[in-house]
XYZ file of C-alpha atoms in Angstrom:
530
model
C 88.005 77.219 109.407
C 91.353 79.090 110.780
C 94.246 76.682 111.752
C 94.922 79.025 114.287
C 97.272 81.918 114.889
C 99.881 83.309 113.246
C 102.067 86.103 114.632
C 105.258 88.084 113.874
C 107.182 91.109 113.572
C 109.384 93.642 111.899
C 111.621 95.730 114.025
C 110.375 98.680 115.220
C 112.220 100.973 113.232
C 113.767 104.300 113.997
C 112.575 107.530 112.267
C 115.607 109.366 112.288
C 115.458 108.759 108.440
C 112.931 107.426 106.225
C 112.693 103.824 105.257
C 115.363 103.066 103.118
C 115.673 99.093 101.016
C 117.231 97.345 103.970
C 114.042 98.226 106.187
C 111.659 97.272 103.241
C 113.289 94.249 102.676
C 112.240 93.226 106.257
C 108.949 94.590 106.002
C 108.673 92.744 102.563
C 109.588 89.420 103.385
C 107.065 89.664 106.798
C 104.187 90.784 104.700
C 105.178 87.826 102.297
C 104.707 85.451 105.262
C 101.478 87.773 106.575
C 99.804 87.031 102.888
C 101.144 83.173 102.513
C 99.817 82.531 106.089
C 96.358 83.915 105.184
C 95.836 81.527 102.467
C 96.688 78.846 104.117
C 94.134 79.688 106.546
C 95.885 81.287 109.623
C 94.505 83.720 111.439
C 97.427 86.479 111.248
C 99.144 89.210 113.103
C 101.446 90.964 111.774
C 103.310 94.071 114.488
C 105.573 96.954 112.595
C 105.730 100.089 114.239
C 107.978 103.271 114.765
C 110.692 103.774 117.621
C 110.465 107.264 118.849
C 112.420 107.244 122.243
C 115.418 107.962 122.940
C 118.670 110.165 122.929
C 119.474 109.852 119.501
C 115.782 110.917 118.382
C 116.082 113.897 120.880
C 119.202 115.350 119.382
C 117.782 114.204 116.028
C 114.578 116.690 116.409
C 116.791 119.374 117.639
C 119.136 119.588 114.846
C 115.862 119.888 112.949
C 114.323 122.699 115.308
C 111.241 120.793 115.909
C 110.554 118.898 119.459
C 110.946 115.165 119.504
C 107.404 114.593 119.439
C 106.974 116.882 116.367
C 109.967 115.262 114.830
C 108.549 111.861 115.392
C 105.025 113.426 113.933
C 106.714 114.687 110.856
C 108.315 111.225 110.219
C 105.185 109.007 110.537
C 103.861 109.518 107.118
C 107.050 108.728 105.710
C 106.973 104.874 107.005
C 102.597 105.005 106.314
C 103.298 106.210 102.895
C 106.107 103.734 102.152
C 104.344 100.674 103.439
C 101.305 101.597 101.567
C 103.554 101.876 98.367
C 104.703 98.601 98.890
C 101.533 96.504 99.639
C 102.494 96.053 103.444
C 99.202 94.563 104.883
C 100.524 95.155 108.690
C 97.660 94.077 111.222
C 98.922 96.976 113.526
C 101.508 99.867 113.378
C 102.664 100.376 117.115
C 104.327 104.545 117.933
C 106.219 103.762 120.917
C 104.857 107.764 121.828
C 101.667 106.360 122.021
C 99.418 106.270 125.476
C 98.931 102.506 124.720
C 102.177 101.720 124.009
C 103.232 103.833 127.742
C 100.837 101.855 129.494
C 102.594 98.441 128.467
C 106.155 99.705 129.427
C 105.171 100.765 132.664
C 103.355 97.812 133.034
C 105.911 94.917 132.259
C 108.802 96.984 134.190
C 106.665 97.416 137.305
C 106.062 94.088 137.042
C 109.862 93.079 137.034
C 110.693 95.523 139.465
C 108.076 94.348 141.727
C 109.918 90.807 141.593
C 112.996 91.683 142.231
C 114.939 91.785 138.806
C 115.837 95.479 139.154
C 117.570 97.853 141.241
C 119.450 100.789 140.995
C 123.191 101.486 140.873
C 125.692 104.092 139.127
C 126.904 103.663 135.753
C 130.587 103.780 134.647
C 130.822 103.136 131.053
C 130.924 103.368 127.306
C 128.000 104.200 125.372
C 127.153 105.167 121.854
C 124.400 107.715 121.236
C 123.794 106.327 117.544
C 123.621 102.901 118.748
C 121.613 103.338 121.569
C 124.545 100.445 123.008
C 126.662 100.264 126.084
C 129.568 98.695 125.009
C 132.278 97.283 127.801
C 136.057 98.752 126.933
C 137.389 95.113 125.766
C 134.352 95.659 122.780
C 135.217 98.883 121.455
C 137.506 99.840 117.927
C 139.601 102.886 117.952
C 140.043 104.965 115.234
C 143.166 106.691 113.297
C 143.909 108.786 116.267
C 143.438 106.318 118.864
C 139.780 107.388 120.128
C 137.932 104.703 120.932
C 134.423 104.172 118.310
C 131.823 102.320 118.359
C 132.047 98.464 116.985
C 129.099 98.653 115.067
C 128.693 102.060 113.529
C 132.050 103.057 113.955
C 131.265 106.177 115.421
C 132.914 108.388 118.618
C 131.429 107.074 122.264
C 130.848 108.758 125.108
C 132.067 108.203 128.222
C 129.221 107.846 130.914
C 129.451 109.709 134.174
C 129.190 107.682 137.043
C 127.464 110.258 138.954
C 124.270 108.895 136.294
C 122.398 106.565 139.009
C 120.517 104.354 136.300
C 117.650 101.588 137.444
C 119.627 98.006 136.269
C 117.820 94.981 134.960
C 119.826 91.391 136.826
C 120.648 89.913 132.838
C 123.710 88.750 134.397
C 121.202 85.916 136.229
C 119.945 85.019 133.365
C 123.320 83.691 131.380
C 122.760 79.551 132.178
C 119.234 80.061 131.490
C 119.896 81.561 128.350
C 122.168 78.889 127.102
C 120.289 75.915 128.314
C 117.377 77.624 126.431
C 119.267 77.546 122.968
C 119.962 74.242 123.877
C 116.596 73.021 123.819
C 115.586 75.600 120.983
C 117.741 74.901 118.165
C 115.382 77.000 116.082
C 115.242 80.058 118.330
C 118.196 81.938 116.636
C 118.318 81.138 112.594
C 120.352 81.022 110.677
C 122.564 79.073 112.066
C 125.382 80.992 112.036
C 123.702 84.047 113.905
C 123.098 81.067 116.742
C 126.430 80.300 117.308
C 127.446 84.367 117.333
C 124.824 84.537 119.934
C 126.209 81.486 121.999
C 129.713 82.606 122.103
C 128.659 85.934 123.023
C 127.015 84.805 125.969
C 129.377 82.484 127.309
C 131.833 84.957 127.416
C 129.221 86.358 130.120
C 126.459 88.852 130.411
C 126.579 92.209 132.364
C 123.813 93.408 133.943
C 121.731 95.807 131.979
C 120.732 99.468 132.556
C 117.133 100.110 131.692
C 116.555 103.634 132.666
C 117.999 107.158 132.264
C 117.691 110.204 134.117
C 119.501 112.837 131.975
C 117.180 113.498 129.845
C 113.549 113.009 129.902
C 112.352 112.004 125.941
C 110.956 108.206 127.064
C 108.554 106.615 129.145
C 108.460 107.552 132.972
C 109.156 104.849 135.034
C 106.739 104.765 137.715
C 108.229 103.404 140.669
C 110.963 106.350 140.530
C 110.467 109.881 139.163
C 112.946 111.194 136.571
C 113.743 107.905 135.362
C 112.244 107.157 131.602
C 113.190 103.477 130.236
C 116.530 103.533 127.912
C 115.423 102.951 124.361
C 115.735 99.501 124.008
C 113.990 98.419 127.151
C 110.974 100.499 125.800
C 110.877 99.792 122.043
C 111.206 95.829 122.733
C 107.678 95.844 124.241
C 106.007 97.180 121.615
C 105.798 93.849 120.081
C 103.617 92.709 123.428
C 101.677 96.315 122.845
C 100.939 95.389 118.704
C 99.360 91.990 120.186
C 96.829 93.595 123.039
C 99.307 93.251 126.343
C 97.485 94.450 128.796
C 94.473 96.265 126.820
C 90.886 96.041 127.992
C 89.782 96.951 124.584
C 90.878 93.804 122.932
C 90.296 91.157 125.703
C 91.948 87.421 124.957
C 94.003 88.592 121.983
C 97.301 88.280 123.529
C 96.716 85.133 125.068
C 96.160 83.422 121.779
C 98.958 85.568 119.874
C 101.491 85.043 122.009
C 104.117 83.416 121.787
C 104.621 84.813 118.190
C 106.253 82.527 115.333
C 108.691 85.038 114.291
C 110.476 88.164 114.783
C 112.416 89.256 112.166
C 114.879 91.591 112.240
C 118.866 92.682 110.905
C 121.316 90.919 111.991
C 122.825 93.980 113.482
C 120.353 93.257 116.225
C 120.111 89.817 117.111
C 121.742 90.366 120.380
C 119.108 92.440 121.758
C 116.454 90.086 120.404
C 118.173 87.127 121.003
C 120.129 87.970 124.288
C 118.248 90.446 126.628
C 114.086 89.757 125.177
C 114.357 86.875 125.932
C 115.870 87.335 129.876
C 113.539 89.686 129.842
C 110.908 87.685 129.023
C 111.938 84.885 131.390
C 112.044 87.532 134.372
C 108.177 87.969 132.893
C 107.352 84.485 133.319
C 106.219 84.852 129.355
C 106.613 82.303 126.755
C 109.506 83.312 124.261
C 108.175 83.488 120.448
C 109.692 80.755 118.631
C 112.251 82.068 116.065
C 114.618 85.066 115.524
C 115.825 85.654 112.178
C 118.234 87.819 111.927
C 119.074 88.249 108.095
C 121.331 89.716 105.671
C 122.440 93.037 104.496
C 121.972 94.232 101.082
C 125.098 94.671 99.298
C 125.891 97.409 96.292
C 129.286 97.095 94.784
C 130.275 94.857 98.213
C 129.397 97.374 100.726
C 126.161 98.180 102.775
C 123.915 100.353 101.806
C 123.792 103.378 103.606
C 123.314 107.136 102.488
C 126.736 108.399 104.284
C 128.388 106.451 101.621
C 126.523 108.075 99.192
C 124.657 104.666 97.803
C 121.503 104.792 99.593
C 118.422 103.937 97.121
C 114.663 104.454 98.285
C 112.052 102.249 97.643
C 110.186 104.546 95.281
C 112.922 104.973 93.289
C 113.079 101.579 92.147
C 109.188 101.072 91.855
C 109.146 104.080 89.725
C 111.268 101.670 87.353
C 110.027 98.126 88.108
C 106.833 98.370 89.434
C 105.658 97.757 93.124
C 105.166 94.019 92.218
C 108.590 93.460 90.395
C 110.128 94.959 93.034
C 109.015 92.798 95.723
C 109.986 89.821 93.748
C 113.212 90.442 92.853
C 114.267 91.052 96.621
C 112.162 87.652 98.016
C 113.619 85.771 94.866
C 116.948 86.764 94.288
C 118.356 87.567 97.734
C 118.710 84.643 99.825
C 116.952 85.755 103.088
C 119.366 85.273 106.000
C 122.501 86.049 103.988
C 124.196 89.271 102.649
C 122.813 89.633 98.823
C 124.067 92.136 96.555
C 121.731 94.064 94.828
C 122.254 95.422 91.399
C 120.051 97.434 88.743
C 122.002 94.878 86.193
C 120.866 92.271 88.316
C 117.369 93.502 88.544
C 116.687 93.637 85.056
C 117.923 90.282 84.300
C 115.905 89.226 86.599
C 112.817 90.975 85.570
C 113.181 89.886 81.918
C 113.704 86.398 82.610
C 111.329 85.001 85.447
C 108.716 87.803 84.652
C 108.500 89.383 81.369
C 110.004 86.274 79.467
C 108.446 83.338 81.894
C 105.421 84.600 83.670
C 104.445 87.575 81.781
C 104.971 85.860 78.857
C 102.634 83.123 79.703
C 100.087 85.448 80.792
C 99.608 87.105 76.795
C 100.127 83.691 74.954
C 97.407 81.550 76.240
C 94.304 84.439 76.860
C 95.374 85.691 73.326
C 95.175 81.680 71.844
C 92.493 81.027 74.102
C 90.416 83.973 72.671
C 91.276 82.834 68.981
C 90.162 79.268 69.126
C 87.459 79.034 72.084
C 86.203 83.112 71.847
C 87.279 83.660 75.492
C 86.078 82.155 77.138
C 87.549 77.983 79.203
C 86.948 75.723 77.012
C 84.190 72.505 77.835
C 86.924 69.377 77.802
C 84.727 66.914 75.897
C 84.708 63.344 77.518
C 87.082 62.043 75.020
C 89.583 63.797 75.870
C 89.148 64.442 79.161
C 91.924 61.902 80.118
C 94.310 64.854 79.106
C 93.364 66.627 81.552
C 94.098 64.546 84.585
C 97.326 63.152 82.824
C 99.874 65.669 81.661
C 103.266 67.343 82.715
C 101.260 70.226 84.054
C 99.064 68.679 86.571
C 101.771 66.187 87.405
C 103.968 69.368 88.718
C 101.580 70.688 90.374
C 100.659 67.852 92.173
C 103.487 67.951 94.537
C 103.440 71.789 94.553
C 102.064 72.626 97.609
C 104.246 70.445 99.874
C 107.183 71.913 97.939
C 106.212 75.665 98.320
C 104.413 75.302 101.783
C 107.727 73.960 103.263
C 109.861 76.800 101.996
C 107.924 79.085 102.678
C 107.493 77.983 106.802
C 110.903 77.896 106.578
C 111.004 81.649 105.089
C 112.964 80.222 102.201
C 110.939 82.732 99.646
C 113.829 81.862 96.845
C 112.706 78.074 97.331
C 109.393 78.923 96.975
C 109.592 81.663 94.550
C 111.884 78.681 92.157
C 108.893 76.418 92.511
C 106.231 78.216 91.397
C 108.553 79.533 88.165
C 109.398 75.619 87.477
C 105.757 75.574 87.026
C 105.177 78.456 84.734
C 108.607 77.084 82.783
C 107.317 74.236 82.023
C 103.981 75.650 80.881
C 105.433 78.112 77.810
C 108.167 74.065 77.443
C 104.201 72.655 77.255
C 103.190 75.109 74.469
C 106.477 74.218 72.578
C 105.408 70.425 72.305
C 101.585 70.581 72.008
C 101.538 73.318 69.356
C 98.330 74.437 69.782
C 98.120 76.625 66.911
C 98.847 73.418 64.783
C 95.823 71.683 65.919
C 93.786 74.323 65.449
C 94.538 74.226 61.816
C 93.001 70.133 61.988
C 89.197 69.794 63.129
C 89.571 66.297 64.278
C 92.335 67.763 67.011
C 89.728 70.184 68.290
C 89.087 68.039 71.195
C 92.275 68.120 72.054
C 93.041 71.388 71.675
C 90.534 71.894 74.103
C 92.248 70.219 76.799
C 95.946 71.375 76.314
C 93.943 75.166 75.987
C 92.148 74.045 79.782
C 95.534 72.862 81.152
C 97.509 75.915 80.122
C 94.475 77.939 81.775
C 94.757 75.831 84.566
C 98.619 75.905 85.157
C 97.948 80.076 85.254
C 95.525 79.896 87.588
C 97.499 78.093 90.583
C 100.807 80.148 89.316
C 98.999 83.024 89.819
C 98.068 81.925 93.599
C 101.118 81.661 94.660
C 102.852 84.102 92.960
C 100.221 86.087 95.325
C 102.234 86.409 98.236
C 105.022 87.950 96.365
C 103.232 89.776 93.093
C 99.844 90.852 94.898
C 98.774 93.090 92.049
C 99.353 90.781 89.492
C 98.053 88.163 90.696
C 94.952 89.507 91.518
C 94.676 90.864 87.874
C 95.062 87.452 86.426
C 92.615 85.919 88.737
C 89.987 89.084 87.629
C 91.095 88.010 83.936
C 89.867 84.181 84.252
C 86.809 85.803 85.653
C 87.637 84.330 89.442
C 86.784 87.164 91.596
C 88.995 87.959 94.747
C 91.982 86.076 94.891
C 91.932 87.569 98.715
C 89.203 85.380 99.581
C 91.719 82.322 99.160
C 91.879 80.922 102.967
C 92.628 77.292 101.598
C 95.466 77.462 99.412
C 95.799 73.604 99.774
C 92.680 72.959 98.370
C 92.663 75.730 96.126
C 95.444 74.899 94.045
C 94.237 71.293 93.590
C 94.203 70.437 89.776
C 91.559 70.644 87.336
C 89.089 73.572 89.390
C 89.543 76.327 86.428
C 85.495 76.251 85.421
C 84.399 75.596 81.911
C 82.477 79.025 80.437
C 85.051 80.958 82.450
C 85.486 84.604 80.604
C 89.193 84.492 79.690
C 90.302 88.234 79.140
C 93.556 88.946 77.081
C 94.173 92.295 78.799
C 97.471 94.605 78.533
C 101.122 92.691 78.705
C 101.758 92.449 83.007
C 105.596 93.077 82.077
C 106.903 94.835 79.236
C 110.335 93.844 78.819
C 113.471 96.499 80.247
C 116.425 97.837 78.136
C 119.341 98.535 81.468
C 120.527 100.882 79.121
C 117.875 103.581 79.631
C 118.079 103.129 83.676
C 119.447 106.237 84.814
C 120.085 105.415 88.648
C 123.371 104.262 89.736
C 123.363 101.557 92.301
C-alpha cells in the first residue's frame, strides 16, 4: 500500500545550451530521491522540463537562423537524450511552448489579476538579457571601464526604457508575509546558509515585480491585455503547477493530492526566485507553498565553476564514456556534498571509483558468486539447523539491522553522501567478514561444512540488501546483481523496510558469477582534462 505522495522538481532548465554536469547533477540527485521514494512505497512525481520563453531564447534562435520555436525544437532531444543516458525516471517533462503549459499561465495570472495583485505601470530600470533579472542600480558591479554588469553573470545590462508600460505583480505586499513565513518554516530554504541570504535579502525590502513584456512577443499572451506575454520567470515558475495537472481536465484530482510538493531543487544561483517571489506568488494564489527549497552547490574544477566560456565545461557523456552511467552517478551523490560547492576532479573520480566500487563493492560482487559456485555449485546454500544460529548472530546482520533508520534518514534529508557511507560500511565490513571467516579454509575441513554454509548465506545475504540500496544511486548494477541471485525485478521493491530485513535471501537461489561490475581504472590513460 502507497504511504502517499511524493513530489518534486528540477528547474526548468534553459535550452540555450545542452545539459552540461551542473544541470545533471540536479537532475541526478532528484531522480535519486524519485527511485529511493518508490521503494519506500511513495507514490512519486517527479516535474523536469525545458524553459523556452523569453528574450534571451529569442536572440538565441536568431543568432542560429532558426525561429525560437524551431530553436527550442532542435534543443529538446538534447535534454531527452541526456536524461535517458543518465537513468532519469522523470514522471513528466513540462515545454513551457506547450498548449498545456499556456493554459496554466494564463490561468494562475488571470487569476491574480482578477484579485487585485497586478496592475500596470512604466518601467525605469536595469535589466540583464542573460539573466532574465532586473537588478536595482545599488545591485549592480561595474566593470574595467566603469559600465555597469550584471552581479551574477557579470555581463553588460541594459538600460530599460520607461516608455515600456509592463503589467507589475504587488511583491512589495508580500515582504512581512514572507518573513513571518520563514519564521515558522525553518525548513523552507536549506541549507541553512541559503536561508539567511534569503532573509537579509528581503529585509532590505522587496520591489514590486514586472511580470509582462510588450517588446517582443516570444512568451505567453496575457489575456486580460493584448501585446503583453508573461516575462520569463513569471511563466517558467508555473510549470511546476502544469507537471502536477493544474488546471487539466484530463488528469482530474492529481494536483490536489501532489501539491504542495516536498521539494524543489534547484542552484543556488536561483533561490531568490524560488524562495522570494514563488512563494508571494503563491500566497497571492491562496496555494499551499511546497515544503523545501534546496538550493545547492556548484561544481568546482581547479576552484572555479564550470562553465564552457572558461573553456572547462565537461558533458555528461563524456564522462560515462569513461566511468559508466552508474559510476558516474555515484561519484557525484557520494562525493559531492549536496548543498555545498564540491570540486570535481578526474583524479578524484578514479580514486573514488577504485575504492568504494571496484575495490569494495565490485569486489564483493566476484568473490562470493565465484566461492559460492565452488563450494555449494551456485546455487544459496540450505543453512542446516545446527548452524543456523550463525545466521541470525553475526557482524553482518547486526549492521544491517539498524540500516534502514540510518539510510532512510539521510536520505529524507537528501544527505546522499550519508546514505551512500552507510550502505559502503556494509559492503566493508562484508570483504573485513571474508578476512576472518576464511571460507576457503573451511572448505578444506568437512566437519566445517555447516558452517561454511552459513558464513556463504550471510555474505549472499549482505549483497542482496547492498545491492537495494545501492539502487537508487547504481540502478544498473543493482538490478544485475539482483538478476544474478535469481531475484527478479529489483523495481518491484515498494517496501524497502521490509525488504531489507535480514535473513530473506532463499535457499536453492541460482547464484550466477557473471562478468566483474567494475574493472579497476589506470588515471593515466584518461585523456580529458578537467
Amino acid at each position: 500500500m502507497s504511504k502517499g505522495t511524493y513530489s518534486f522538481t528540477t528547474p526548468i532548465y534553459y535550452v540555450n545550451a545542452a545539459p552540461h554536469l551542473g544541470t545533471a547533477y540536479t537532475t541526478v540527485a532528484a531522480d535519486t530521491v524519485a527511485r529511493y521514494q518508490r521503494m519506500n512505497g511513495y507514490d512519486v512525481a517527479f516535474v523536469t522540463g525545458m524553459d523556452e520563453h523569453g528574450q534571451k531564447v529569442a536572440e538565441t534562435a536568431e543568432k542560429h537562423g532558426m525561429s525560437p520555436q524551431e530553436w527550442c525544437d532542435s534543443m529538446e532531444p538534447a535534454f531527452r537524450d541526456t536524461w535517458d543516458l543518465l537513468n532519469i525516471t522523470y514522471t513528466d517533462f513540462v515545454r513551457t511552448t506547450e498548449p498545456r503549459h499556456a493554459k496554466t499561465v494564463q490561468k494562475f495570472w488571470t487569476d491574480l489579476y482578477d484579485k487585485g495583485y497586478l496592475y500596470k505601470s512604466a518601467y525605469e530600470g536595469w535589466y540583464c538579457v542573460h539573466e532574465e533579472t532586473y537588478y536595482a542600480e545599488s545591485d549592480l558591479l561595474k566593470d574595467e571601464e566603469g559600465q555597469f554588469v550584471c552581479p551574477d553573470c557579470k555581463r553588460p545590462v541594459q538600460r530599460m526604457s520607461s516608455g515600456e508600460e509592463n503589467w507589475f505583480f504587488k511583491l512589495s505586499d508580500f515582504q512581512d508575509k514572507l518573513l513571518a513565513f520563514y519564521d515558522e518554516n525553518p525548513d523552507f530554504i536549506r541549507p541553512v546558509t541559503r536561508r539567511n541570504e534569503i532573509v537579509s535579502f528581503v529585509k532590505g525590502g522587496l520591489k514590486d515585480l514586472s511580470i509582462s513584456r510588450s517588446t517582443f512577443d516570444w512568451g505567453v499572451p496575457l489575456p486580460f491585455d493584448e501585446g503583453h506575454v508573461a516575462y520569463v520567470w513569471a511563466d517558467a515558475l508555473l510549470a511546476y503547477l502544469t507537471g502536477i495537472g493544474y488546471g487539466d481536465d484530463s488528469r482530474p484530482g492529481e494536483f490536489d493530492q501532489r501539491w504542495p510538493m516536498q521539494y524543489h531543487f534547484v542552484g543556488k544561483d536561483i533561490i531568490r526566485f524560488h524562495c522570494v517571489i514563488w512563494p508571494a506568488m503563491l500566497m497571492a494564489a491562496g496555494l499551499p507553498i511546497t515544503h523545501t527549497v534546496f538550493g545547492h552547490g556548484f561544481l568546482l574544477t581547479k576552484g572555479e565553476k564550470m562553465s564552457k566560456s572558461k573553456g572547462n565545461g565537461v558533458m555528461p557523456a563524456d564522462l560515462v564514456k569513461i566511468f559508466g552511467v552508474d559510476a558516474y552517478r555515484y561519484y557525484f551523490m557520494s562525493d559531492v556534498q549536496f548543498g555545498h560547492d564540491g570540486g570535481i576532479s578526474i583524479e578524484r573520480m578514479v580514486q573514488v571509483y577504485n575504492a568504494d566500487l571496484a575495490n569494495t563493492w565490485g569486489n564483493l560482487c566476484s568473490r562470493v558468486p565465484g566461492m559460492n559456485s565452488k563450494y555449494f555449485d551456485g546455487v544459496v546454500p540450505e543453512v542446516p539447523e545446527s548452524t543456523k544460529h550463525l545466521v541470525t548472530e553475526n557482524p553482518l546482520a547486526e549492521l544491517a539491522a539498524g540500516l534502514y533508520e540510518k539510510y532512510d534518514a539521510c536520505m529524507t534529508d537528501v544527505d546522499f553522501s550519508g546514505a551512500a557511507a552507510a550502505v559502503q560500511e556494509l559492503a566493508h565490513r562484508a570483504n573485513a567478514y571474508i578476512d576472518e571467516t576464511e571460507p576457503f579454509r573451511m572448505a578444506k575441513d568437512p566437519e566445517k561444512r555447516d558452517e561454511l554454509a552459513a558464513v556463504m548465506y550471510n555474505l549472499l545475504e549482505a549483497i542482496r540488501i547492498v545491492a537495494l540500496y545501492m539502487a537508487p544511486f547504481m540502478p544498473n548494477t543493482s538490478a544485475e546483481v539482483y538478476r544474478r541471485l535469481g531475484l527478479g525485478d529489483i523495481t518491484q521493491v515498494t517496501d524497502i523496510q521490509a525488504a531489507t530485513a535480514w535473513g530473506q535471501l532463499p535457499a536453492g537461489n541460482p547464484v550466477e558469477k557473471g562478468e566483474a561490475l567494475f574493472m579497476r581504472l589506470d588515471e593515466s590513460e584518461i585523456n580529458l582534462d578537467m
